[in-house]
């Protein structure tokens, strides 16, 4: 990490270098301060600030945030650049995000390469900009435009930035433009701190508060960002800068910022493990078996990544349905402006639909996304083995079924790996890579290579019913059903979990996916279910009544006319009936008790998953729960949140609940181990 300088005529070129993205750490700030100390330099009329490699600067080094703020602090460096007698010009390349954007705002003039990305994404780390962006940006581009960027963390490209006035120009060689910029342009470019306060825009302020309440509920930083920007019309720059800096320092040490930093680093670390050195199979042409909702989504994700796809179905009617499903996604992407007409045609040209497995003879990877039946999957894998090259990797998208049993279908089970996508597969970022007993390193490497190509978050999982995510989900739903039967309603459960931070509760979510799917899974488990484990039959009665969710107009809620959900008293009565049949005296559970039981159930199950080696680390569980199942990111994922509660508190509460039902509430051996060793869940694995 360093700051390089060189003279070019009357310009001093200052280059920030900290590969790969020029994060602004203490050493870089010190280097910039040394340059400032050296000014003025005889014959130097300007300082051109740029970044080495592919980035200007992608923000502060977040690794410093867990300790005290280190001098020189970025806000001091930024303020000195802005007030420097020798004017600074930002020659922006690649990305200028967060602190990088604030350095650019400190300069008198800003020139960017085409396609450069600029923004202030600090709210995504639970903080606000700490070096002047909330005060300078509204003075530069107006309050409304600033409110559209900072509180949501939205980034924009240079072309839009120029239209807004955030940058002054675009050039393929911004450094040379800065070096040769005429003196008159520099003299006319006032420091932003000398610009007048922006006019207050009450409608824009109200709209910004509404946006952050909807898109980033329960998060503190976005709300505070709106307040800081709104206040720029009413107070001097110095006062606003001081308030912004104190807000930044206060938020930086808060629970939400710590949780969001944890997720930031967990996401960055989600990649193939060091021990996996085998080369993956080529990924140019990939077969997908099954053209339903999941298979079509997988196929489209592959098309987005530039792959050629063969989408296989069982018969001609299935082929037609598969093509219709993919076309629906293409049409939706066109309407949302995500792809152009040319992009749509390119995707159509790279996919083949067929009922003939021979069409996939050149594919080096096949992803089975057929009906969740072991018999169906055995048949599919037998056909794939016969049609594809012997070195091709065969993957299953199964959500629950035994991957080892599927792998036993083929003569070389080392070719088989689980690739568990999440619906909609072209949008959801999580990819569980399931390692079977015989899965080769080549098969696993192929899974990771595919995840990278699709820009997914890969998490390695072992074989068990539901792997990591669906196993935790099953326990979550079981706990919800027990609370419902013993003293609540679906809407009370849902409201409690939405208040916790989920986008929707377990019952509304099940209405979306369909109650028949969970019903089929329960029937699959009938033969192996622990007879001592309590079984809640309410969902089975729902299916008998034809209440399958949104697709039938009624599930846990009613959906009259296809509009919003309404509570259904028939559903509440089912719980009363079943409690009566079971001889249960119902309890009136409050929201805190509901949340506590459901979250503790998930934590305990996740600890068993870790203890059994199904998940490799607490961090992996956090990635799965956040990116696959809607656990609030600002709480840091399930295991990070568990550590915030404290292992001792979790064990004590589980022991209380175990008095009711020791089968489901006995604390996991992993929790006991953590308690005995005095370590956190993050430390034990």
XYZ file of C-alpha atoms in Angstrom:
685
model
C 0.000 0.000 0.000
C 1.603 3.226 -1.125
C 1.228 6.582 -2.825
C 3.401 7.128 -5.890
C 4.248 10.567 -7.248
C 5.811 11.817 -10.461
C 6.144 15.136 -12.255
C 4.765 15.752 -15.699
C 5.331 19.361 -16.697
C 3.472 21.613 -14.286
C 1.470 18.687 -12.878
C 2.293 16.482 -9.914
C 0.662 13.113 -10.555
C -0.304 11.271 -7.365
C -1.174 7.598 -7.821
C -2.838 5.521 -5.120
C -1.665 1.896 -5.132
C -3.152 -0.843 -2.992
C -4.086 -3.822 -5.164
C -6.595 -4.968 -6.144
C -9.001 -2.035 -5.637
C -6.873 0.624 -3.900
C -8.679 0.455 -0.570
C -7.815 3.514 1.490
C -5.972 2.319 4.573
C -3.865 4.219 7.097
C -0.682 3.958 5.018
C -2.391 5.431 1.964
C -3.872 8.274 3.997
C -0.421 8.968 5.424
C 1.032 9.034 1.918
C -1.570 11.553 0.770
C -0.870 13.657 3.861
C 2.858 13.668 2.995
C 2.029 14.988 -0.466
C -0.068 17.735 1.099
C 2.779 18.576 3.471
C 5.120 18.986 0.490
C 2.931 21.591 -1.205
C 3.377 24.097 -2.667
C 6.133 22.829 -4.966
C 7.885 25.283 -7.220
C 6.482 25.076 -10.741
C 3.580 22.770 -9.832
C 0.228 24.309 -10.747
C -1.944 21.281 -10.097
C -2.050 17.848 -8.464
C -3.620 15.035 -10.464
C -5.003 12.281 -8.216
C -5.561 8.865 -9.787
C -5.455 5.166 -8.979
C -3.075 2.418 -10.053
C -4.447 -0.533 -11.994
C -8.183 -0.883 -12.519
C -9.515 1.371 -9.770
C -9.356 4.919 -8.500
C -10.242 3.831 -4.961
C -12.987 1.456 -3.821
C -13.439 3.013 -0.398
C -11.904 2.752 3.018
C -10.231 -0.403 4.281
C -13.114 -1.891 6.281
C -10.683 -4.063 8.258
C -9.733 -0.951 10.239
C -13.295 -0.376 11.403
C -13.091 -2.826 14.295
C -10.369 -0.747 15.956
C -9.957 2.906 16.879
C -9.841 5.477 14.086
C -6.208 5.825 12.980
C -4.492 9.104 12.129
C -4.352 10.669 9.693
C -8.090 10.232 9.326
C -9.626 10.397 5.885
C -11.900 13.343 6.639
C -8.859 15.441 7.597
C -7.037 14.466 4.391
C -10.151 15.244 2.312
C -10.598 18.649 3.960
C -6.940 19.519 3.335
C -7.193 18.533 -0.348
C -10.270 20.702 -0.748
C -8.552 23.751 0.809
C -5.159 23.190 -0.820
C -3.657 26.283 -2.487
C -2.494 23.970 -5.251
C -5.721 22.701 -6.852
C -6.264 18.939 -7.099
C -7.915 17.235 -10.069
C -9.421 13.741 -9.827
C -8.571 11.512 -12.816
C -10.994 8.684 -12.055
C -10.591 5.152 -13.419
C -12.564 1.983 -12.730
C -14.412 2.675 -9.501
C -14.609 5.548 -7.057
C -16.694 4.318 -4.179
C -17.147 5.500 -0.611
C -13.963 7.184 0.538
C -12.742 7.119 -3.056
C -15.756 9.174 -4.066
C -15.136 11.548 -1.166
C -11.540 12.096 -2.320
C -12.931 12.944 -5.760
C -15.407 15.418 -4.247
C -12.526 17.157 -2.490
C -10.891 17.901 -5.852
C -11.667 21.032 -7.850
C -12.271 19.105 -11.062
C -13.313 15.524 -11.807
C -12.687 13.609 -15.039
C -13.578 9.925 -15.448
C -13.055 7.158 -17.955
C -16.162 5.866 -19.763
C -18.008 3.283 -17.706
C -16.360 4.291 -14.430
C -18.616 3.492 -11.444
C -19.106 6.111 -8.733
C -21.119 5.932 -5.543
C -21.320 6.079 -1.781
C -22.340 2.589 -0.591
C -21.493 3.081 3.098
C -25.047 2.270 4.242
C -24.415 -1.286 3.048
C -21.852 -1.513 5.867
C -24.182 0.041 8.431
C -22.527 3.466 8.403
C -22.856 6.825 6.681
C -20.105 8.511 4.686
C -17.581 9.870 7.168
C -15.566 12.283 5.046
C -18.052 14.783 3.755
C -20.193 13.113 1.061
C -23.516 13.868 2.785
C -22.534 17.549 2.888
C -20.662 18.040 -0.378
C -22.805 15.966 -2.741
C -26.090 17.888 -2.217
C -24.210 21.174 -2.677
C -22.806 19.844 -5.953
C -25.753 18.028 -7.557
C -28.753 19.134 -5.501
C -30.599 17.624 -2.570
C -32.948 15.397 -4.570
C -30.169 13.724 -6.552
C -28.024 13.221 -3.442
C -30.986 11.659 -1.617
C -31.365 9.166 -4.472
C -27.760 7.987 -4.109
C -26.364 8.025 -0.576
C -29.227 6.613 1.580
C -29.643 3.597 -0.727
C -25.953 3.097 -1.521
C -26.735 3.231 -5.243
C -23.781 3.398 -7.628
C -23.937 5.041 -11.059
C -21.762 5.068 -14.157
C -19.733 8.012 -15.377
C -22.235 8.897 -18.072
C -25.042 9.432 -15.548
C -22.631 11.100 -13.137
C -21.749 13.658 -15.812
C -25.423 14.374 -16.445
C -25.955 14.970 -12.721
C -22.891 17.187 -12.481
C -21.020 14.826 -10.185
C -18.122 14.776 -12.644
C -17.037 17.457 -15.100
C -16.078 15.314 -18.056
C -15.375 11.869 -19.533
C -12.184 10.850 -21.317
C -10.389 7.672 -22.318
C -7.272 9.205 -20.725
C -8.404 11.308 -17.771
C -4.843 11.762 -16.460
C -3.698 13.484 -19.634
C -6.814 15.642 -19.758
C -6.095 16.692 -16.169
C -2.420 17.380 -16.921
C -3.329 19.667 -19.842
C -6.489 21.267 -18.420
C -6.309 25.003 -19.050
C -5.718 27.338 -16.122
C -8.969 29.173 -16.745
C -11.070 26.036 -16.152
C -9.250 25.401 -12.899
C -9.746 28.964 -11.711
C -13.474 28.721 -12.390
C -13.788 25.431 -10.478
C -14.577 26.436 -6.919
C -14.134 24.033 -4.011
C -17.476 22.444 -3.126
C -17.256 23.856 0.390
C -17.602 27.340 -1.151
C -20.765 26.456 -3.043
C -24.094 27.680 -1.631
C -26.278 25.457 0.488
C -28.781 23.411 -1.535
C -32.430 24.358 -1.464
C -34.522 22.203 0.822
C -36.746 19.753 -1.087
C -39.370 18.435 1.324
C -41.016 16.101 -1.190
C -37.654 14.486 -1.998
C -36.871 14.127 1.711
C -40.212 12.435 2.393
C -39.717 10.168 -0.621
C -36.218 9.204 0.563
C -37.509 8.292 4.020
C -40.213 6.161 2.378
C -37.699 4.384 0.124
C -35.331 3.449 2.957
C -38.245 2.320 5.138
C -39.371 -0.020 2.357
C -36.063 -1.229 0.940
C -33.876 -1.137 4.056
C -36.289 -1.617 6.965
C -34.992 -1.595 10.518
C -31.606 -0.234 9.434
C -30.284 2.856 11.161
C -27.676 4.207 8.735
C -29.954 4.947 5.738
C -32.318 6.947 7.943
C -29.445 8.953 9.414
C -28.058 9.586 5.916
C -31.363 11.153 4.871
C -31.323 13.356 7.975
C -27.757 14.525 7.318
C -28.501 15.410 3.691
C -31.771 17.117 4.593
C -29.965 19.336 7.108
C -27.520 20.714 4.508
C -30.007 23.431 3.558
C -30.117 24.767 7.093
C -26.620 24.815 8.549
C -23.046 25.752 7.720
C -20.686 23.271 6.097
C -18.453 22.947 9.152
C -21.369 22.087 11.416
C -22.691 19.505 8.950
C -19.271 17.908 8.532
C -18.864 17.601 12.305
C -22.306 15.976 12.671
C -21.602 13.583 9.796
C -18.252 12.544 11.245
C -19.689 11.891 14.701
C -22.556 9.904 13.203
C -20.064 7.826 11.224
C -17.951 7.114 14.319
C -21.001 6.210 16.421
C -22.494 3.885 13.814
C -19.149 2.244 13.075
C -19.043 0.596 16.513
C -22.748 -0.377 16.517
C -24.212 -3.864 16.247
C -25.598 -3.327 12.753
C -22.277 -2.128 11.345
C -20.443 -5.071 12.926
C -23.001 -7.495 11.481
C -22.865 -5.973 8.001
C -19.052 -5.960 8.029
C -19.148 -9.613 9.008
C -21.364 -10.365 6.007
C -19.171 -8.248 3.720
C -16.068 -10.249 4.609
C -17.970 -13.561 4.625
C -19.167 -12.895 1.085
C -15.653 -11.986 -0.061
C -14.310 -15.215 1.449
C -16.914 -17.395 -0.290
C -14.771 -19.180 -2.859
C -13.176 -22.529 -3.522
C -11.129 -23.738 -0.537
C -7.344 -23.798 -0.825
C -7.242 -27.606 -0.779
C -9.343 -27.808 -3.945
C -6.638 -27.614 -6.616
C -8.135 -29.914 -9.269
C -9.050 -28.262 -12.596
C -12.803 -28.025 -13.300
C -14.567 -29.444 -16.324
C -15.043 -27.049 -19.268
C -18.222 -25.013 -18.952
C -18.879 -23.873 -22.499
C -21.932 -26.069 -23.110
C -24.177 -27.268 -20.292
C -27.256 -29.477 -20.202
C -30.192 -28.741 -17.905
C -32.765 -31.461 -17.340
C -36.238 -30.183 -16.518
C -37.813 -27.033 -17.885
C -40.066 -26.128 -14.971
C -39.681 -22.983 -12.913
C -36.348 -24.051 -11.441
C -34.865 -25.569 -14.577
C -35.839 -22.564 -16.701
C -34.295 -20.244 -14.146
C -31.051 -22.243 -14.122
C -30.964 -22.265 -17.914
C -31.461 -18.505 -18.049
C -28.730 -17.934 -15.457
C -26.380 -19.964 -17.675
C -27.401 -17.930 -20.721
C -26.695 -14.718 -18.828
C -23.192 -16.040 -18.177
C -22.615 -16.562 -21.903
C -22.976 -20.364 -21.870
C -24.567 -22.586 -24.488
C -27.464 -24.575 -23.030
C -29.333 -27.733 -23.953
C -32.612 -27.843 -22.027
C -33.981 -31.399 -21.905
C -37.542 -32.503 -21.201
C -39.404 -35.798 -21.253
C -41.635 -35.262 -24.303
C -42.743 -32.736 -26.932
C -45.285 -31.116 -24.617
C -42.607 -30.703 -21.977
C -40.284 -29.106 -24.514
C -42.976 -26.554 -25.389
C -43.556 -25.756 -21.716
C -39.805 -25.397 -21.109
C -39.453 -22.939 -23.983
C -42.460 -20.963 -22.733
C -40.932 -20.778 -19.238
C -37.603 -19.467 -20.522
C -39.365 -16.993 -22.813
C -41.298 -15.621 -19.820
C -37.996 -14.821 -18.109
C -36.570 -13.260 -21.274
C -39.699 -11.130 -21.693
C -39.573 -10.021 -18.044
C -35.906 -9.078 -18.426
C -36.725 -7.054 -21.543
C -39.545 -5.202 -19.796
C -37.284 -4.339 -16.859
C -34.565 -3.080 -19.192
C -32.095 -5.704 -17.997
C -31.363 -6.874 -21.538
C -31.773 -5.413 -25.009
C -33.582 -6.993 -27.962
C -30.186 -7.990 -29.302
C -29.356 -9.561 -25.952
C -32.615 -11.501 -26.002
C -31.901 -12.822 -29.482
C -28.376 -13.794 -28.465
C -29.759 -15.809 -25.555
C -32.339 -17.506 -27.771
C -29.581 -18.453 -30.198
C -27.577 -20.188 -27.481
C -30.283 -22.521 -26.138
C -31.573 -25.772 -27.619
C -34.801 -27.402 -26.408
C -35.192 -31.136 -26.866
C -36.600 -34.408 -25.558
C -33.619 -36.225 -27.048
C -30.732 -36.643 -24.611
C -28.487 -37.144 -27.604
C -28.635 -33.379 -28.165
C -26.505 -33.054 -25.018
C -23.724 -35.344 -26.268
C -21.208 -32.475 -26.350
C -22.035 -31.137 -22.895
C -19.389 -31.428 -20.187
C -21.764 -30.620 -17.329
C -25.386 -31.594 -16.800
C -27.619 -30.137 -14.087
C -30.672 -32.227 -13.252
C -33.629 -30.102 -12.097
C -36.394 -32.670 -12.504
C -39.299 -33.524 -10.204
C -38.229 -34.227 -6.609
C -38.634 -38.011 -6.811
C -35.855 -40.535 -6.386
C -37.257 -42.749 -9.143
C -37.372 -39.810 -11.560
C -33.822 -38.777 -10.716
C -32.463 -42.301 -11.129
C -34.000 -42.448 -14.595
C -32.563 -39.041 -15.537
C -29.049 -39.919 -14.379
C -29.099 -43.204 -16.258
C -29.998 -41.316 -19.450
C -27.326 -38.682 -18.804
C -24.657 -41.327 -18.264
C -25.584 -42.960 -21.553
C -25.631 -39.731 -23.572
C -22.811 -37.563 -22.182
C -19.036 -38.067 -22.381
C -17.517 -40.232 -19.658
C -15.643 -37.232 -18.246
C -18.749 -35.027 -17.975
C -19.825 -33.922 -14.497
C -23.367 -34.864 -13.497
C -25.051 -32.559 -10.982
C -28.365 -32.728 -9.160
C -30.356 -29.713 -8.003
C -32.200 -31.832 -5.433
C -33.355 -29.930 -2.364
C -33.713 -32.851 0.040
C -33.008 -36.229 -1.550
C -29.957 -38.352 -0.741
C -27.253 -37.375 -3.217
C -25.328 -40.573 -2.527
C -28.338 -42.659 -3.527
C -28.633 -40.646 -6.735
C -24.893 -41.072 -7.408
C -25.193 -44.834 -7.004
C -27.239 -44.828 -10.224
C -24.134 -44.238 -12.365
C -21.093 -46.471 -12.740
C -18.697 -43.721 -11.598
C -20.302 -41.851 -8.677
C -17.258 -39.571 -8.403
C -18.746 -37.635 -11.344
C -21.780 -36.659 -9.266
C -22.112 -33.464 -7.228
C -25.034 -31.519 -5.825
C -25.681 -28.028 -7.166
C -28.611 -26.720 -5.153
C -29.939 -23.492 -6.679
C -32.559 -21.281 -5.081
C -35.655 -19.993 -6.843
C -35.682 -17.875 -8.870
C -32.349 -19.353 -9.917
C -31.380 -16.475 -12.208
C -31.785 -13.988 -9.343
C -30.964 -15.692 -6.037
C -27.248 -15.545 -5.252
C -26.770 -18.668 -3.119
C -25.463 -21.957 -4.533
C -25.078 -24.930 -2.194
C -22.388 -27.248 -3.575
C -23.189 -30.642 -2.066
C -20.305 -33.035 -1.583
C -21.344 -36.637 -1.847
C -19.391 -39.503 -0.328
C -17.752 -40.189 -3.703
C -17.739 -36.689 -5.244
C -14.339 -36.053 -6.819
C -12.337 -32.887 -6.399
C -12.891 -32.296 -10.116
C -16.657 -32.408 -9.607
C -16.426 -29.997 -6.681
C -14.077 -27.684 -8.599
C -16.598 -27.643 -11.435
C -19.297 -26.578 -9.002
C -17.166 -23.715 -7.709
C -16.173 -22.680 -11.240
C -19.836 -22.577 -12.221
C -20.687 -20.540 -9.127
C -18.001 -18.020 -10.064
C -19.214 -17.819 -13.661
C -22.785 -17.217 -12.469
C -21.648 -14.757 -9.761
C -23.220 -16.911 -7.070
C -22.226 -17.241 -3.415
C -20.915 -20.832 -3.178
C -21.211 -22.777 0.074
C -19.991 -26.362 0.482
C -22.466 -28.712 2.179
C -22.477 -32.337 3.193
C -25.201 -34.882 2.538
C -28.207 -34.936 4.849
C -31.917 -34.343 4.466
C -32.163 -30.721 3.334
C -28.394 -30.060 3.416
C -27.739 -26.766 5.285
C -30.484 -24.357 4.319
C -33.541 -26.543 3.900
C -32.733 -28.462 7.064
C -32.732 -25.201 9.037
C -35.889 -24.126 7.187
C -37.650 -27.367 8.131
C -36.890 -26.803 11.814
C -38.009 -23.161 11.515
C -41.333 -24.253 10.059
C -41.730 -27.001 12.646
C -41.225 -24.491 15.462
C -43.674 -22.104 13.796
C -46.305 -24.841 13.476
C -45.889 -25.764 17.135
C -46.293 -22.144 18.230
C -49.339 -21.837 15.952
C -51.037 -24.923 17.364
C -50.166 -24.184 20.977
C -51.142 -20.536 21.137
C -50.938 -18.267 18.115
C -52.055 -17.669 14.526
C -50.130 -17.668 11.241
C -50.433 -13.883 10.962
C -49.122 -13.349 14.479
C -46.143 -15.588 13.712
C -45.513 -13.825 10.409
C -45.759 -10.375 11.972
C -43.276 -11.341 14.683
C -40.721 -12.528 12.136
C -41.208 -9.527 9.839
C -40.559 -7.319 12.861
C -37.381 -9.343 13.409
C -36.248 -8.428 9.900
C -37.542 -11.061 7.478
C -39.217 -9.774 4.315
C -42.115 -12.149 5.035
C -42.970 -14.697 7.699
C -42.940 -18.494 7.279
C -46.634 -18.814 6.461
C -46.798 -16.129 3.789
C -43.595 -17.577 2.310
C -45.149 -21.049 2.184
C -48.238 -19.641 0.479
C -45.898 -18.299 -2.189
C -44.118 -21.627 -2.798
C -47.220 -23.824 -2.352
C -48.324 -25.969 0.575
C -48.383 -29.060 -1.638
C -44.578 -28.974 -1.981
C -43.996 -29.177 1.764
C -46.775 -31.784 2.006
C -45.028 -34.044 -0.515
C -41.797 -33.714 1.435
C -43.547 -34.712 4.674
C -44.965 -37.802 2.999
C -41.459 -38.725 1.831
C -40.313 -38.552 5.463
C -43.182 -40.586 6.921
C -41.290 -43.881 6.966
C -38.248 -42.473 8.760
C -39.843 -39.905 11.083
C -38.916 -40.249 14.766
C -42.083 -41.581 16.475
C -41.137 -39.619 19.591
C -41.068 -36.336 17.670
C -44.250 -34.334 17.898
C -46.148 -34.045 14.605
C -48.382 -31.046 13.834
C -51.139 -32.100 11.373
C -52.627 -28.674 10.564
C -50.774 -28.283 7.250
C -52.008 -31.695 6.124
C -55.594 -30.612 6.738
C -54.938 -27.445 4.730
C -53.926 -29.575 1.743
C -57.012 -31.786 2.190
C -59.133 -28.622 2.002
C -57.385 -27.567 -1.214
C -55.819 -24.533 0.445
C -52.458 -24.705 -1.333
C -51.480 -21.027 -1.255
C -51.591 -18.169 -3.728
C -52.016 -20.461 -6.734
C -55.416 -21.612 -5.427
C -56.445 -18.244 -4.010
C -56.228 -19.506 -0.437
C -53.605 -21.000 1.837
C -52.657 -19.802 5.279
C -54.191 -16.540 4.064
C -56.955 -15.823 1.558
C -56.136 -13.883 -1.613
C -59.459 -12.520 -2.874
C -59.375 -11.491 -6.515
C -55.663 -12.212 -6.652
C -54.973 -9.112 -4.574
C -53.303 -8.755 -1.187
C -53.585 -11.304 1.590
C -56.285 -11.301 4.272
C -56.513 -13.326 7.458
C -58.615 -16.482 7.287
C -60.606 -17.419 10.441
C -60.997 -20.989 9.128
C -57.232 -21.450 9.493
C -57.251 -20.157 13.056
C -60.087 -22.569 13.876
C -58.039 -25.521 12.599
C -55.468 -24.870 15.318
C -58.174 -24.734 17.965
C -59.582 -28.047 16.748
C -56.232 -29.824 16.599
C -55.228 -28.516 20.023
C -58.531 -29.853 21.404
C -57.995 -33.265 19.774
C -54.477 -33.393 21.244
C -55.648 -32.347 24.702
C -53.492 -29.179 24.666
C -54.322 -26.116 26.705
C -53.320 -23.256 24.426
C -51.079 -20.410 25.586
C -51.270 -16.841 24.353
C -47.776 -16.329 22.939
C -46.517 -12.783 22.593
C -44.341 -11.590 19.723
C -41.111 -11.828 21.725
C -41.826 -15.420 22.703
C -42.698 -16.341 19.115
C -39.482 -14.798 17.788
C -37.423 -16.335 20.544
C -38.685 -19.862 19.922
C -38.308 -19.742 16.145
C -34.834 -18.231 16.211
C -33.606 -20.583 18.937
C -34.922 -23.542 16.950
C -32.894 -22.462 13.935
C -29.764 -21.803 15.989
C -29.907 -25.199 17.677
C -30.445 -26.992 14.354
C -27.596 -25.065 12.731
C -25.307 -26.058 15.602
C -26.173 -29.719 15.003
C -25.403 -29.207 11.312
C -21.997 -27.769 12.223
C -21.391 -30.515 14.758
C -22.091 -33.182 12.125
C -19.772 -31.521 9.622
C -22.578 -30.799 7.136
C -21.448 -27.156 7.161
C -17.773 -26.273 7.455
C -18.092 -23.077 9.484
C -20.492 -20.732 11.229
C -19.726 -18.235 8.480
C -21.107 -20.662 5.874
C -24.348 -20.957 7.825
C -24.579 -17.170 7.858
C -24.160 -17.027 4.091
C -26.828 -19.676 3.548
C -29.382 -18.102 5.876
C -28.906 -14.582 4.493
C -28.589 -15.270 0.770
C -30.961 -18.235 0.561
C -33.588 -17.788 3.250
C -34.054 -14.113 3.986
C -32.404 -13.899 7.399
C -31.773 -10.157 7.898
C -28.320 -9.270 6.602
C -28.054 -6.430 9.092
C -28.141 -9.024 11.891
C -25.109 -10.739 10.319
C -26.653 -14.129 9.597
C -27.940 -16.779 12.000
C -24.670 -17.735 13.714
C -23.368 -14.178 14.018
C -26.665 -13.259 15.630
C -26.387 -16.285 17.922
C -22.983 -15.066 19.103
C -24.499 -11.660 19.810
C -27.014 -13.388 22.103
C -24.242 -15.349 23.808
C -23.847 -19.116 24.013
C -24.607 -19.204 27.749
C -27.923 -17.395 27.243
C -28.875 -19.678 24.358
C -28.135 -22.851 26.333
C -30.066 -21.577 29.351
C -33.143 -20.808 27.278
C -32.963 -24.124 25.399
C -32.784 -25.986 28.690
C -35.984 -24.242 29.784
C -37.707 -25.256 26.561
C -36.342 -28.807 26.796
C -38.555 -29.259 29.838
C -41.504 -29.002 27.438
C -40.056 -31.239 24.719
C -36.552 -32.693 25.075
C -36.655 -34.244 21.593
C -36.499 -30.920 19.761
C -35.117 -28.531 22.381
C -32.148 -30.330 23.964
C -29.115 -28.086 23.359
C -26.793 -29.179 20.571
C -23.510 -30.804 21.651
C -21.740 -27.983 19.811
C -23.332 -25.411 22.086
C -22.179 -27.415 25.112
C -18.679 -27.544 23.650
C -18.615 -23.783 23.127
C -19.885 -23.207 26.650
C -17.266 -25.516 28.181
C -14.409 -23.962 26.182
C -15.618 -20.393 26.593
C -15.534 -19.751 22.832
C -17.981 -18.313 20.339
C -19.655 -20.255 17.562
C -17.507 -18.368 15.058
C -14.379 -19.688 16.788
C -15.273 -23.340 17.249
C -15.186 -24.336 13.587
